Short mmCIF file of C-alpha atoms and ligand atoms in Angstrom, two decimals:
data_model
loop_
_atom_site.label_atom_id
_atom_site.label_comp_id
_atom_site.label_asym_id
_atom_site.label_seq_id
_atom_site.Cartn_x
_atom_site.Cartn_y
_atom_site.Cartn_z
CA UNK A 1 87.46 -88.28 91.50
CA UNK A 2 85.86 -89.99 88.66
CA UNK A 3 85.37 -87.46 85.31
CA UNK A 4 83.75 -87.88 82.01
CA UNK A 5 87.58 -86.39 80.61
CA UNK A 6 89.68 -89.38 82.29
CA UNK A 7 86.67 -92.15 81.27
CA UNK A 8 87.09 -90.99 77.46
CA UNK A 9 90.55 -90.85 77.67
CA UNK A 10 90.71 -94.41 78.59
CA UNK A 11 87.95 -95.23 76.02
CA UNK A 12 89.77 -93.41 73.42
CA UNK A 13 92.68 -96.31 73.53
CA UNK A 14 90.25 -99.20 73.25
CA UNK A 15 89.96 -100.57 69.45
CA UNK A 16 86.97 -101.26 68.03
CA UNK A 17 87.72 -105.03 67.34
CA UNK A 18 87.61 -105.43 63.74
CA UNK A 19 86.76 -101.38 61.90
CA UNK A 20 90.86 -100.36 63.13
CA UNK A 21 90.15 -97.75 65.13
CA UNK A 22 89.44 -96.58 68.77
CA UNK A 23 85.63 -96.35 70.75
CA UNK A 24 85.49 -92.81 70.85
CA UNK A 25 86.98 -91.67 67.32
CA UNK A 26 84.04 -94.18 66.00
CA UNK A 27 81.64 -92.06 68.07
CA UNK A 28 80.39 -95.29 69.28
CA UNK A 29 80.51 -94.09 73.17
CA UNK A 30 77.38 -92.12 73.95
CA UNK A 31 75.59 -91.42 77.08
CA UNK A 32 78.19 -91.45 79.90
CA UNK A 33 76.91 -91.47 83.65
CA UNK A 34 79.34 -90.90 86.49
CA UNK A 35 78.00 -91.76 90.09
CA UNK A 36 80.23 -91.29 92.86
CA UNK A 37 82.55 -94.08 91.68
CA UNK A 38 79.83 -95.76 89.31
CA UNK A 39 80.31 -94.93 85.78
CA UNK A 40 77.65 -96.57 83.16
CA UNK A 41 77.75 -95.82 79.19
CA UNK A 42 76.63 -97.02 76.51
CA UNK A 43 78.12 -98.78 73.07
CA UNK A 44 76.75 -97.92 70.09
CA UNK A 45 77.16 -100.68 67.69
CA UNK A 46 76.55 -100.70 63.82
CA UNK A 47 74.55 -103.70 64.14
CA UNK A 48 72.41 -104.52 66.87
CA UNK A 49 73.50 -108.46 65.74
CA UNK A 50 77.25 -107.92 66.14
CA UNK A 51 79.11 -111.15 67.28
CA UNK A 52 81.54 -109.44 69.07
CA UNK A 53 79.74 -107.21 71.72
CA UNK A 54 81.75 -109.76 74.85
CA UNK A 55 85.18 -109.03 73.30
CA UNK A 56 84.18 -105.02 73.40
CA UNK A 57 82.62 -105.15 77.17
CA UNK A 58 85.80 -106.94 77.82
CA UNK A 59 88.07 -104.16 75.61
CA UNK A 60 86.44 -101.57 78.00
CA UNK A 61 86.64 -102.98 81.22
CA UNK A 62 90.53 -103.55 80.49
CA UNK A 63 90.94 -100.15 79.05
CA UNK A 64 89.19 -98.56 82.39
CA UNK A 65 90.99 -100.67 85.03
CA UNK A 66 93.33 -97.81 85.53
CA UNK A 67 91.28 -94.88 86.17
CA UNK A 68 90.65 -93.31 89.22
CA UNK A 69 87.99 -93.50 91.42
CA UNK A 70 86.12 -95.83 89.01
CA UNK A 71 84.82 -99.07 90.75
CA UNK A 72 81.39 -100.10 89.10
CA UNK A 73 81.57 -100.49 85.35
CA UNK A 74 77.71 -100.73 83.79
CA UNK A 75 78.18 -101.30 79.62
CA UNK A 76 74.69 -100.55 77.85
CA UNK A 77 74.52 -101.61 74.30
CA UNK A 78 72.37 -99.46 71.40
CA UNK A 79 72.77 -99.95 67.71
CA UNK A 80 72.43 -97.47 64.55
CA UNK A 81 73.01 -99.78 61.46
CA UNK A 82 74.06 -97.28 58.54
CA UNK A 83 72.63 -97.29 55.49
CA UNK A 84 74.86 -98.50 52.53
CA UNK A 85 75.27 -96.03 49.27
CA UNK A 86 72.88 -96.40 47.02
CA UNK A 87 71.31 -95.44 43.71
CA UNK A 88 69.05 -92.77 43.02
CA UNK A 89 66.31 -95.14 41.78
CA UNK A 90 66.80 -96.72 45.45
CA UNK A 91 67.14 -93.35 47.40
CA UNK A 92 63.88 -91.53 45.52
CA UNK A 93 62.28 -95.10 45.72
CA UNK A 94 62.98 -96.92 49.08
CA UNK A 95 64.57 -94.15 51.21
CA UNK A 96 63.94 -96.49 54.55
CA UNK A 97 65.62 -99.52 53.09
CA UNK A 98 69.46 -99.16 54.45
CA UNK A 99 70.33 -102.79 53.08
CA UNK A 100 70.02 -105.41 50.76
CA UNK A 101 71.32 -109.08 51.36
CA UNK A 102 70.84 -111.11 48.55
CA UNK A 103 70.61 -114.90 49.13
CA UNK A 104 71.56 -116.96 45.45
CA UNK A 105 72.33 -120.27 44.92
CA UNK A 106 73.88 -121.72 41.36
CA UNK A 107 71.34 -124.83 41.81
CA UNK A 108 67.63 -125.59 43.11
CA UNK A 109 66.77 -127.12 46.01
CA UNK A 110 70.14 -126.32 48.22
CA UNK A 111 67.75 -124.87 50.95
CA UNK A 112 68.21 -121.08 49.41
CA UNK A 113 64.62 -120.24 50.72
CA UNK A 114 64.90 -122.27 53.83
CA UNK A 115 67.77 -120.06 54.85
CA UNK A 116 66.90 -116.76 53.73
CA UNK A 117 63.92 -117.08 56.07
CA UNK A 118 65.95 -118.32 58.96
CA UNK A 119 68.51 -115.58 58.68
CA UNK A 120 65.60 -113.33 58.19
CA UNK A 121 64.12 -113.74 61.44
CA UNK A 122 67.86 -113.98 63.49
CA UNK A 123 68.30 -110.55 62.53
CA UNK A 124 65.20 -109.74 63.77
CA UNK A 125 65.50 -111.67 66.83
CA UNK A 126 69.03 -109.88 67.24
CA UNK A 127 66.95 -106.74 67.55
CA UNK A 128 67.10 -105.59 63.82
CA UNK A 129 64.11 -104.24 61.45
CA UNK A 130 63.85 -106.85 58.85
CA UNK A 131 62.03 -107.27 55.77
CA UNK A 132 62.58 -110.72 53.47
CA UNK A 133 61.80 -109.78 49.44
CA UNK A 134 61.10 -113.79 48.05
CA UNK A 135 62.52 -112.62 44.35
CA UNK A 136 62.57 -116.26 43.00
CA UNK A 137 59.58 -115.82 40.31
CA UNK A 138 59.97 -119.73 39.65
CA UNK A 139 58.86 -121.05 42.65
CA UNK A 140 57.98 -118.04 45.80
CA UNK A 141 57.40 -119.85 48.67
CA UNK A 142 58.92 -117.91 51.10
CA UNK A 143 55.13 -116.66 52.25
CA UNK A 144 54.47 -120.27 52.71
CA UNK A 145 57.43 -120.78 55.02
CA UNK A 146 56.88 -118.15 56.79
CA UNK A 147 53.35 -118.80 57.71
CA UNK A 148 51.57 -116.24 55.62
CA UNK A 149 48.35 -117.07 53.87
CA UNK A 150 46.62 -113.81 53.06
CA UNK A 151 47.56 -111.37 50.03
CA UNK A 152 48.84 -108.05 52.15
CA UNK A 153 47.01 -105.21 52.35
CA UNK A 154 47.42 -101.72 50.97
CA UNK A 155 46.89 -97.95 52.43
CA UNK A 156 47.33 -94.91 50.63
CA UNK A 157 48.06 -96.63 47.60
CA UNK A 158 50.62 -98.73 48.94
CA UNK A 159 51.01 -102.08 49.88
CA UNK A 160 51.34 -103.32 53.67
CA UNK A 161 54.14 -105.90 53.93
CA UNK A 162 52.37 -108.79 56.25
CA UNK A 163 54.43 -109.42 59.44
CA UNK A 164 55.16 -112.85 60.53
CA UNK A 165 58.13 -114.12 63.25
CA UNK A 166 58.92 -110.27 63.60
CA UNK A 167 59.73 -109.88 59.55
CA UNK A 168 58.12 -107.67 57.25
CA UNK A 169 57.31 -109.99 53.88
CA UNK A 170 57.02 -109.47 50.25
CA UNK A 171 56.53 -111.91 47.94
CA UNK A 172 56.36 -112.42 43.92
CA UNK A 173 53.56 -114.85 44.91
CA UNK A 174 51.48 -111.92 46.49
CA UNK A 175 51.83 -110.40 42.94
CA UNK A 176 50.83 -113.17 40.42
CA UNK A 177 47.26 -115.33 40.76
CA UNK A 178 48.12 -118.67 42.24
CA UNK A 179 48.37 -121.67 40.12
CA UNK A 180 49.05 -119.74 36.81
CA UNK A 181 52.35 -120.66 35.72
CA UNK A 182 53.69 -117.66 34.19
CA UNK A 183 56.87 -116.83 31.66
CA UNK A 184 58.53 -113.91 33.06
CA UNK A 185 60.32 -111.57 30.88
CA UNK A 186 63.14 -108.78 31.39
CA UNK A 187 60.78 -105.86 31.20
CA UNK A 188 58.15 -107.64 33.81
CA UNK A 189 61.29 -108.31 36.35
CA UNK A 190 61.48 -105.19 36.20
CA UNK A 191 58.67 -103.62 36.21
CA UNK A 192 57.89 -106.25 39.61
CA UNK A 193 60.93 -104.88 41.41
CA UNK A 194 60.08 -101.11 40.69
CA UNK A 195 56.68 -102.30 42.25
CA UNK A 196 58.78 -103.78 45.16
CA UNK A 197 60.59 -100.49 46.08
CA UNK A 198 58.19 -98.14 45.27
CA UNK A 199 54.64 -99.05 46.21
CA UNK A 200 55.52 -101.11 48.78
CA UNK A 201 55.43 -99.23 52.84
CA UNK A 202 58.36 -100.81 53.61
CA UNK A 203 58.94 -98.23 56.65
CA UNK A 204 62.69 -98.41 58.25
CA UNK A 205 64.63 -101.66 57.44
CA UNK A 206 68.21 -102.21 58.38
CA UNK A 207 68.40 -105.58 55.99
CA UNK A 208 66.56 -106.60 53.22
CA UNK A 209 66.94 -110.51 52.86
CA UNK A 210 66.58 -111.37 48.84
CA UNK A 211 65.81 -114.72 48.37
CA UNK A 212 66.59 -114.90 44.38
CA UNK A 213 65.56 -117.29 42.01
CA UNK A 214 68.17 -120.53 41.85
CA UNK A 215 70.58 -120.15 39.06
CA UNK A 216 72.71 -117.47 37.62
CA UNK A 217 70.86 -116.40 34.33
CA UNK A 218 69.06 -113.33 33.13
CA UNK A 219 66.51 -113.34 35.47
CA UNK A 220 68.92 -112.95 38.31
CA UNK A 221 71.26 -110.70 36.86
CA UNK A 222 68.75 -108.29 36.03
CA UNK A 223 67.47 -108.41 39.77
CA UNK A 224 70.88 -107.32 41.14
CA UNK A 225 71.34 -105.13 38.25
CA UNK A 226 67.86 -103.32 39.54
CA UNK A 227 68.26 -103.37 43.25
CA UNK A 228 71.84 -102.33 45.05
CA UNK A 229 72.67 -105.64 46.71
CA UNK A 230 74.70 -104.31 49.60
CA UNK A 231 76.50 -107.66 49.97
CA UNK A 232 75.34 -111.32 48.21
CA UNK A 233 75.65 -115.01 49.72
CA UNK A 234 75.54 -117.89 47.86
CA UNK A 235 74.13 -121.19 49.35
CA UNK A 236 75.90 -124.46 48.57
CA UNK A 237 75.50 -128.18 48.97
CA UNK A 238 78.97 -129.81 49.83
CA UNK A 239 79.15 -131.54 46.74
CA UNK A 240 82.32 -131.48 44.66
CA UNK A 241 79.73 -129.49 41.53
CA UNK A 242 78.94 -126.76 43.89
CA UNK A 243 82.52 -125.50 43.46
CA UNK A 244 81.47 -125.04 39.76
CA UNK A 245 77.89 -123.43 40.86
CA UNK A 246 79.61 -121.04 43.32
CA UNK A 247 82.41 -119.80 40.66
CA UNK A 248 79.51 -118.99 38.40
CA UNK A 249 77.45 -116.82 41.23
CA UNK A 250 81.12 -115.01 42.26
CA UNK A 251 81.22 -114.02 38.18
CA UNK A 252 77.76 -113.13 38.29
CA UNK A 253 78.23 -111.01 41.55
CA UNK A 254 81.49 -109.72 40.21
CA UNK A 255 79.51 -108.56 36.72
CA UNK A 256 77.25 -106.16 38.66
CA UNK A 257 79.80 -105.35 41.27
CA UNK A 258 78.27 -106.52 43.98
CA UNK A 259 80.58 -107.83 46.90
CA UNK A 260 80.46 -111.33 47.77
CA UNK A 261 80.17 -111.78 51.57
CA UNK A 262 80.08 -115.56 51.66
CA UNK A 263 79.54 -119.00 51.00
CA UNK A 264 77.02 -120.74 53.46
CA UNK A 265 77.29 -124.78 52.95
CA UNK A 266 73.52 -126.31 53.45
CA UNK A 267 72.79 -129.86 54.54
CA UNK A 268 76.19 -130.40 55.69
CA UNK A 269 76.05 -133.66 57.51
CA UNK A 270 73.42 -135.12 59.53
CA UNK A 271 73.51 -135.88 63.41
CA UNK A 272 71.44 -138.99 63.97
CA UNK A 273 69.31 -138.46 67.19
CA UNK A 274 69.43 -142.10 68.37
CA UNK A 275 73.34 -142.96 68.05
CA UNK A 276 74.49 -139.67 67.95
CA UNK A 277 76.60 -140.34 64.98
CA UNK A 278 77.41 -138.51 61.80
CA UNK A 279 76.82 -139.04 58.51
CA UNK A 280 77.89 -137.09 55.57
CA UNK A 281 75.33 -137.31 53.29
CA UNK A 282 76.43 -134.95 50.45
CA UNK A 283 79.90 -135.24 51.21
CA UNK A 284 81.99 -132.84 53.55
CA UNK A 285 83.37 -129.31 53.36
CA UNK A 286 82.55 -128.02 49.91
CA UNK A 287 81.35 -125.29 50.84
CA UNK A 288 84.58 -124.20 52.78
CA UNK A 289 87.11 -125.66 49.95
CA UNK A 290 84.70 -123.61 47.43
CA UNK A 291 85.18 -120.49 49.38
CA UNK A 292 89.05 -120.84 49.69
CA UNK A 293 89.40 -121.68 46.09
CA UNK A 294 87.25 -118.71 45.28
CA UNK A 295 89.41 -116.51 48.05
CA UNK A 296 85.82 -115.69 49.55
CA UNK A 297 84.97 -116.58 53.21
CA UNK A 298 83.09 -119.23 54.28
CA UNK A 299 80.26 -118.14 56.29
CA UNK A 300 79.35 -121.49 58.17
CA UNK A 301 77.54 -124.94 58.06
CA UNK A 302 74.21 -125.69 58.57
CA UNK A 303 73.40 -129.49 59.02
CA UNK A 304 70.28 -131.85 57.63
CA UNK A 305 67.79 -131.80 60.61
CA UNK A 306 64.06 -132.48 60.25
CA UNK A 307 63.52 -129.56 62.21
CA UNK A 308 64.47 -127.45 59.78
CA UNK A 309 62.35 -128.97 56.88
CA UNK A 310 58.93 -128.94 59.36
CA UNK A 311 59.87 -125.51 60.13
CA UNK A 312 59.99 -124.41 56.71
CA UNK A 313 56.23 -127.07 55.77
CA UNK A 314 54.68 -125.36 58.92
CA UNK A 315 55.38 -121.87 58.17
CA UNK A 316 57.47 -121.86 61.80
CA UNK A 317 61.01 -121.35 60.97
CA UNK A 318 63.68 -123.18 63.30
CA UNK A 319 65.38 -119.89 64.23
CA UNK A 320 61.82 -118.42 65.87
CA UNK A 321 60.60 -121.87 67.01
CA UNK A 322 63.32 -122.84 68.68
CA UNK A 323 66.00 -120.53 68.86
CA UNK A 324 68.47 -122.50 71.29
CA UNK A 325 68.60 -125.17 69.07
CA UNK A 326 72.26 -125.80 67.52
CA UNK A 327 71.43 -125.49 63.89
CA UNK A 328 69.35 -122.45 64.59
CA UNK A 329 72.38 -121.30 66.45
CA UNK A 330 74.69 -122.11 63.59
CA UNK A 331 72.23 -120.21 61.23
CA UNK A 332 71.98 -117.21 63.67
CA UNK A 333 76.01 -117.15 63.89
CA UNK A 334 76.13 -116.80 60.31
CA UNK A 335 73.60 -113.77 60.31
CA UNK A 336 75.96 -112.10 62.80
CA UNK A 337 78.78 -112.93 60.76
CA UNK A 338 76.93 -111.35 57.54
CA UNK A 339 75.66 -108.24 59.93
CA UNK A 340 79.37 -107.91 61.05
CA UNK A 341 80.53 -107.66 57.55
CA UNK A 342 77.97 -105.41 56.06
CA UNK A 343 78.55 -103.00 58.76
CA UNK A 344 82.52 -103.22 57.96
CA UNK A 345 82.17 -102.77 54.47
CA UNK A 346 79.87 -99.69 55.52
CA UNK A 347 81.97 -98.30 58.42
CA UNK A 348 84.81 -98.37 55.81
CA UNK A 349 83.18 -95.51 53.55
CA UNK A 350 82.28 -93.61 56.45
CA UNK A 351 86.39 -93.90 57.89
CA UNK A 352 87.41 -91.87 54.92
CA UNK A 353 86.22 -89.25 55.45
CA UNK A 354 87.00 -88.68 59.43
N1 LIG B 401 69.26 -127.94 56.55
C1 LIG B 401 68.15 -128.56 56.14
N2 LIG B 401 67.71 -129.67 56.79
C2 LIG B 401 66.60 -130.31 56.37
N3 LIG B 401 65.84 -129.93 55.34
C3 LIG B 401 66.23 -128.84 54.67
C4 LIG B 401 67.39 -128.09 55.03
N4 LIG B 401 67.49 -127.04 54.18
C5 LIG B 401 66.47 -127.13 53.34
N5 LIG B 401 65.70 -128.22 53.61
C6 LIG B 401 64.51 -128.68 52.90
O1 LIG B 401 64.90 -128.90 51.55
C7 LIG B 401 63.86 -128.51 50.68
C8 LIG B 401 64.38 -127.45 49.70
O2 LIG B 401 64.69 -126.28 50.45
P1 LIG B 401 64.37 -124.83 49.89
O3 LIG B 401 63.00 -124.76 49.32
O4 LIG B 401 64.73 -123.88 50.96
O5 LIG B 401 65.45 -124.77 48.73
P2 LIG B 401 65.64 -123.68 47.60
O6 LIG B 401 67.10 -123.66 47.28
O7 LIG B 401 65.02 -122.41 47.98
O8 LIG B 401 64.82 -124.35 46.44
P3 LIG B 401 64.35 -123.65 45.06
O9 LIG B 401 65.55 -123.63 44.20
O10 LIG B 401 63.27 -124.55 44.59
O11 LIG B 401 63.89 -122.27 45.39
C9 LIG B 401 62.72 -128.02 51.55
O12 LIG B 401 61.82 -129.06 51.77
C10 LIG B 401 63.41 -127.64 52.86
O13 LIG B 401 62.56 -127.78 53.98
MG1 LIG B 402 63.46 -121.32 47.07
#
């Protein structure tokens, strides 16, 4: 006869895939039902946009060929993304904030905003709570990408993020009059970003997308300095420079200690629609011999597409638009990826201790 003992038994020798250790020591099986020789349970990941959820279905179902009476094997998937340490400015701040991705780029113009949006709304689309923070004081135009035209509103004192594509949105624009170019100084970054954390209703977000101003000066170190970046990525072009831009974001990163997760290489190459043929337009695989160089992985390739650039002019992002497209499946791969390796990095602080 089938039992809950034998099924956890079996579970208890299947590996979580890349945290080291098995199902049920990870507490990741929950809510085990045995009928007659139907047994259905669910997984609980630590991201609800984890890239390997077919290898772990497949884990299981090997792991539970041998047990008796079994027959009918139903996987269910649920997610709990953990929230990464923080600071106490963060925790007395931003309680509901578990993450922060920061998105930086050494120059302008590699397509930092266009992607921070698109990965943005994959993680929603993956099921996640998102919010998107545009940081880049310069030039905020991640409102504008994303569609939103009105200032948001505020309740009880606080300011009401405005939703759009299933992301919750802040912007530096929403905080400065339009049109007024302004000169922003240390104690005003700062004094913006306590504004961000604390009198914003941010509610429960599992990743904060940063989309920081280009370059790797003041302004940007003092914005990582003031919010824990759980994990940075830096956008490249595949130029032979970018190797030079990205070695200057790793030491800027590595100043403030916060982890690197990758290098993401923008306008790659471009796939004409009528021939079908390829063209490298800034060159080929920068961004992967930058992140070897550096010893830092590469995160993936995202080609040139006029899709992409409409998406961002109409305030429709690719990813929500038209999700089955290939580069908004390239750019949703490489949100898994950077889901995966947040929750690794978190799963690891948690492992010490059981
Ligand atoms: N993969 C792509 N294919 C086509 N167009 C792209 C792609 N990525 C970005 N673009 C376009 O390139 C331009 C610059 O992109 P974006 O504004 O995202 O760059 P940025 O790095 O944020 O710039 P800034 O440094 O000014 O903040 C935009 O018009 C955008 O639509
Ligand atoms: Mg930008």
């Amino acid at each position: 006869m089938l039992t809950e003992k034998a099924v956890l038994e079996a579970l208890s020798k299947v590996q979580e895939p890349e945290l080291g250790k098995d199902l049920v020591t990870l507490n990741m099986v929950k809510d085990i039902q045995i009928d007659g020789d139907k047994l259905t349970f669910t997984v609980q990941l630590t991201t609800p946009a984890c890239p390997l959820k077919s290898e772990i279905e497949k884990r299981c179902r090997e792991g539970l060929a041998g047990v008796e009476g079994l027959n009918h094997i139903e996987v269910k998937w649920g997610s709990q993304v953990q929230r990464a340490t923080m600071n106490q400015q963060m925790d007395d701040m931003a309680p509901g904030i578990k993450n922060v991705i920061a998105v930086s780029s050494g120059k302008g113009g590699v397509g930092k905003s266009t992607i921070a949006v698109n990965l943005a709304v994959a993680l929603a689309r993956e099921g996640a709570s998102v919010g998107i923070l545009d940081a880049d004081i310069y030039g905020p135009n991640v409102p504008k990408m994303m569609g939103i035209n009105t200032k948001p509103l505020s309740r009880d004192g606080k300011m009401i993020p405005p939703e759009a594509h299933g992301v919750h949105v802040m912007s530096m624009g929403f905080m400065v009059p339009d049109d007024t170019p302004l000169v922003w100084r240390g104690p005003m970054i700062h004094g913006a970003i306590q504004q961000f954390l604390r009198d914003v209703d941010w509610g429960e977000i599992d990743y904060l997308v940063v989309d920081l101003p280009p370059g790797t000066g003041d302004a940007q170190l003092s914005i990582c300095q003031l919010m824990p970046v759980t994990g940075a990525v830096i956008v490249t072009t595949p130029q032979e420079v970018s190797l030079l831009d990205s070695r200057r974001g790793l030491a800027m990163f590595q100043k403030v200690n916060v982890p690197l997760l990758g290098i993401v290489e923008n306008m790659s190459y471009f796939q004409c629609p009528n021939c079908d043929c390829r063209t490298d337009i800034f060159s080929t695989g920068g961004g992967k011999l930058a992140a070897d160089k550096l010893g830092v992985d590469f995160l993936g390739a995202i080609p040139i597409e006029v899709a992409i650039r409409e998406g961002g002019d109409l305030g429709a992002p690719l990813v929500a638009t038209n999700p089955e497209a290939p580069q908004a499946q390239a750019i949703t791969e490489i949100a898994r990826g950077i889901a995966s390796r947040i929750a690794v990095r978190n799963q690891s602080n948690v492992l010490r201790i059981i």
